[in-house]
């Protein structure tokens, strides 16, 4: 079971920096970033994407196994 949920909030300004550092992101036709895979076992490059985002729009939430 996946351990982390990846969320791009509506604070995204579509700057594309997350796309450059992590292949789990793509800019949609709306001009904003979306994660390709929303539930992952490892944070991997999602952490770098969250760090580089200038508006902190990328959230990585631990999934509580008891709630799923
Ligand atoms: S780095 Fe942040 S603001 Fe820029 S496209 Fe990615 S999620 Fe959006």
PDB file of C-alpha atoms and ligand atoms in Angstrom:
ATOM      1  CA  UNK A   1       0.000   0.000   0.000  1.00  0.00           C
ATOM      2  CA  UNK A   2       1.182   3.446  -0.817  1.00  0.00           C
ATOM      3  CA  UNK A   3       2.544   5.429   2.092  1.00  0.00           C
ATOM      4  CA  UNK A   4       2.357   9.011   0.845  1.00  0.00           C
ATOM      5  CA  UNK A   5      -0.249  11.093  -0.911  1.00  0.00           C
ATOM      6  CA  UNK A   6       0.955  13.802  -3.274  1.00  0.00           C
ATOM      7  CA  UNK A   7      -1.156  16.910  -3.578  1.00  0.00           C
ATOM      8  CA  UNK A   8      -0.707  20.038  -5.675  1.00  0.00           C
ATOM      9  CA  UNK A   9      -2.867  22.753  -4.162  1.00  0.00           C
ATOM     10  CA  UNK A  10      -4.559  25.562  -6.067  1.00  0.00           C
ATOM     11  CA  UNK A  11      -1.734  27.828  -4.946  1.00  0.00           C
ATOM     12  CA  UNK A  12       0.248  26.482  -7.915  1.00  0.00           C
ATOM     13  CA  UNK A  13       1.253  29.284 -10.286  1.00  0.00           C
ATOM     14  CA  UNK A  14       2.347  26.978 -13.098  1.00  0.00           C
ATOM     15  CA  UNK A  15       6.014  27.964 -12.994  1.00  0.00           C
ATOM     16  CA  UNK A  16       7.115  24.468 -14.059  1.00  0.00           C
ATOM     17  CA  UNK A  17       9.996  24.105 -11.611  1.00  0.00           C
ATOM     18  CA  UNK A  18       8.623  20.883 -10.122  1.00  0.00           C
ATOM     19  CA  UNK A  19       8.420  19.395 -13.609  1.00  0.00           C
ATOM     20  CA  UNK A  20      12.125  20.117 -14.057  1.00  0.00           C
ATOM     21  CA  UNK A  21      13.213  18.309 -10.891  1.00  0.00           C
ATOM     22  CA  UNK A  22      10.738  15.414 -10.727  1.00  0.00           C
ATOM     23  CA  UNK A  23       9.196  13.298 -13.471  1.00  0.00           C
ATOM     24  CA  UNK A  24       6.072  12.750 -11.366  1.00  0.00           C
ATOM     25  CA  UNK A  25       4.726  16.166 -12.391  1.00  0.00           C
ATOM     26  CA  UNK A  26       3.318  17.546 -15.591  1.00  0.00           C
ATOM     27  CA  UNK A  27       1.718  20.823 -16.499  1.00  0.00           C
ATOM     28  CA  UNK A  28      -1.878  20.186 -17.477  1.00  0.00           C
ATOM     29  CA  UNK A  29      -3.904  21.924 -20.163  1.00  0.00           C
ATOM     30  CA  UNK A  30      -5.039  24.251 -17.377  1.00  0.00           C
ATOM     31  CA  UNK A  31      -1.440  25.477 -17.077  1.00  0.00           C
ATOM     32  CA  UNK A  32      -0.948  24.088 -13.595  1.00  0.00           C
ATOM     33  CA  UNK A  33       1.063  21.201 -12.255  1.00  0.00           C
ATOM     34  CA  UNK A  34      -0.487  17.834 -11.529  1.00  0.00           C
ATOM     35  CA  UNK A  35       1.103  14.720 -10.067  1.00  0.00           C
ATOM     36  CA  UNK A  36       1.095  11.781 -12.468  1.00  0.00           C
ATOM     37  CA  UNK A  37       0.969   9.353  -9.546  1.00  0.00           C
ATOM     38  CA  UNK A  38      -0.901  10.602  -6.469  1.00  0.00           C
ATOM     39  CA  UNK A  39      -0.054   7.791  -4.057  1.00  0.00           C
ATOM     40  CA  UNK A  40       3.539   6.625  -3.752  1.00  0.00           C
ATOM     41  CA  UNK A  41       5.532   4.278  -1.538  1.00  0.00           C
ATOM     42  CA  UNK A  42       8.591   6.537  -1.393  1.00  0.00           C
ATOM     43  CA  UNK A  43       8.769  10.322  -1.459  1.00  0.00           C
ATOM     44  CA  UNK A  44      11.619  10.172  -3.967  1.00  0.00           C
ATOM     45  CA  UNK A  45      11.932  13.275  -6.107  1.00  0.00           C
ATOM     46  CA  UNK A  46       8.560  14.550  -4.869  1.00  0.00           C
ATOM     47  CA  UNK A  47      10.451  15.931  -1.899  1.00  0.00           C
ATOM     48  CA  UNK A  48      12.774  17.926  -4.171  1.00  0.00           C
ATOM     49  CA  UNK A  49       9.742  19.194  -6.068  1.00  0.00           C
ATOM     50  CA  UNK A  50       8.065  20.305  -2.836  1.00  0.00           C
ATOM     51  CA  UNK A  51      11.287  22.021  -1.748  1.00  0.00           C
ATOM     52  CA  UNK A  52      11.773  23.912  -5.004  1.00  0.00           C
ATOM     53  CA  UNK A  53       8.166  25.066  -5.388  1.00  0.00           C
ATOM     54  CA  UNK A  54       8.223  28.851  -4.798  1.00  0.00           C
ATOM     55  CA  UNK A  55       4.691  28.933  -3.389  1.00  0.00           C
ATOM     56  CA  UNK A  56       4.776  25.671  -1.394  1.00  0.00           C
ATOM     57  CA  UNK A  57       1.916  24.250  -3.437  1.00  0.00           C
ATOM     58  CA  UNK A  58       3.145  20.653  -3.229  1.00  0.00           C
ATOM     59  CA  UNK A  59       2.069  18.722  -0.151  1.00  0.00           C
ATOM     60  CA  UNK A  60       3.301  15.263   0.755  1.00  0.00           C
ATOM     61  CA  UNK A  61       0.990  13.663   3.288  1.00  0.00           C
ATOM     62  CA  UNK A  62       1.682  10.462   5.108  1.00  0.00           C
ATOM     63  CA  UNK A  63      -1.167   8.053   4.633  1.00  0.00           C
ATOM     64  CA  UNK A  64      -2.458   6.697   7.900  1.00  0.00           C
ATOM     65  CA  UNK A  65      -2.795   2.986   7.369  1.00  0.00           C
ATOM     66  CA  UNK A  66      -5.467   2.723  10.038  1.00  0.00           C
ATOM     67  CA  UNK A  67      -7.723   5.103   8.147  1.00  0.00           C
ATOM     68  CA  UNK A  68      -7.431   3.460   4.751  1.00  0.00           C
TER      69      UNK A  68
HETATM   70  S1  LIG B   1       6.856  24.324  -8.689  1.00  0.00           S
HETATM   71 FE1  LIG B   1       4.955  24.767  -7.536  1.00  0.00          FE
HETATM   72  S2  LIG B   1       4.084  26.592  -8.505  1.00  0.00           S
HETATM   73 FE2  LIG B   1       5.604  25.753  -9.910  1.00  0.00          FE
HETATM   74  S3  LIG B   1       4.394  24.416 -11.298  1.00  0.00           S
HETATM   75 FE3  LIG B   1       5.184  23.132  -9.625  1.00  0.00          FE
HETATM   76  S4  LIG B   1       3.549  23.096  -8.080  1.00  0.00           S
HETATM   77 FE4  LIG B   1       3.141  24.798  -9.467  1.00  0.00          FE
END
